[in-house]
């Protein structure tokens, strides 16, 4: 099961609409999908008009008390291949209850491991903050999709998220591979076109090619408790989400990804140089500055072992966030990525 969390600490940037319609689109392509509403405000639960006795709150609470889970009541069916676990306000108090536990970041992972053989994809609709639930989601995910829109503030949200991901990498030794999704795009506006170009330049291959246009039908569908394919499968919203599902399937199936980070405000530019590019400086391997001082790059890799270093300005560095290293032949260290 591939776990994808939909995260941005800002509200209103399209997390829920993406979670619901991406789940629907993946299920229409024949994949078995589990959508979990992790937001105590329960917008996805409302958007699907689902309310059940057993919410993710109950499940995580039972799990934390080592109670047996009622396996046949865990999720509800939305449509063919599309299953759902809802949320309710109690999820907020759960954050508080779990905050003292040693396994507080792993509770959701533990649950997802139990159900993982039943699904191809699990989509996590996260709350608009970076609290314990979002951290649990990031810790359980292989991928993270960050929807954002034209509003500058949502880019600031992205910067803060990067700090959290670096923290997870240092604390847990692994992070989800992050991709950005431009939402609520209105190509008629010149400002929107200029912004899109700017974002493409800045994010490179961190930005998904698919963009979700502003489409009132998406809003209407949610207000009628339907996903876009049930409500109007000829709409632009349905077209965009079908394209998104296709890109997500490609991105998550064919290749493995390595996600590299470097923190440092003073660098003019940073490149990853290593076995994956024959140790040559290559524009495709230039890290993108996504936060005030955070540089990042996603590299698609086949199975194998790759040695690399960063070239930050004129300085060669081993990756400070990667504990796997090997001596180089010059008395220094190369960082290592192993994809198996
Ligand atoms: N592409 C879009 N076209 C039209 N309305 C959208 C689009 N994306 C989001 N919305 C609307 O914007 C509001 C916020 O979106 P939502 O998915 O709930 O954001 P979040 O979960 O990040 O808070 C909702 O009313 C939603 O219907
Ligand atoms: Mg939401």
XYZ file of C-alpha atoms in Angstrom, residues 39 60 70-71 84 91 128 163 199 201 221 226 234 239 248 263 270-271 277 281 284 287 290 319:
24
model
C -8.759 16.559 10.329
C -6.260 5.050 17.165
C -13.169 -4.815 14.755
C -11.577 -5.594 11.402
C -13.197 5.657 3.818
C -9.419 13.740 17.178
C -4.270 22.615 8.697
C 11.577 22.275 8.604
C 6.770 28.617 -9.224
C 11.237 27.792 -12.134
C -19.792 18.453 -5.913
C -20.254 13.769 -4.005
C -17.384 15.866 -17.989
C -10.427 16.101 -16.223
C 0.501 10.115 -9.226
C 20.176 23.865 5.050
C 23.794 23.939 -4.646
C 24.221 20.858 -6.856
C 25.191 11.947 -12.942
C 27.689 19.267 -12.545
C 18.955 18.721 -13.634
C 18.788 21.801 -5.569
C 12.093 26.085 -1.112
C 25.126 15.375 3.071
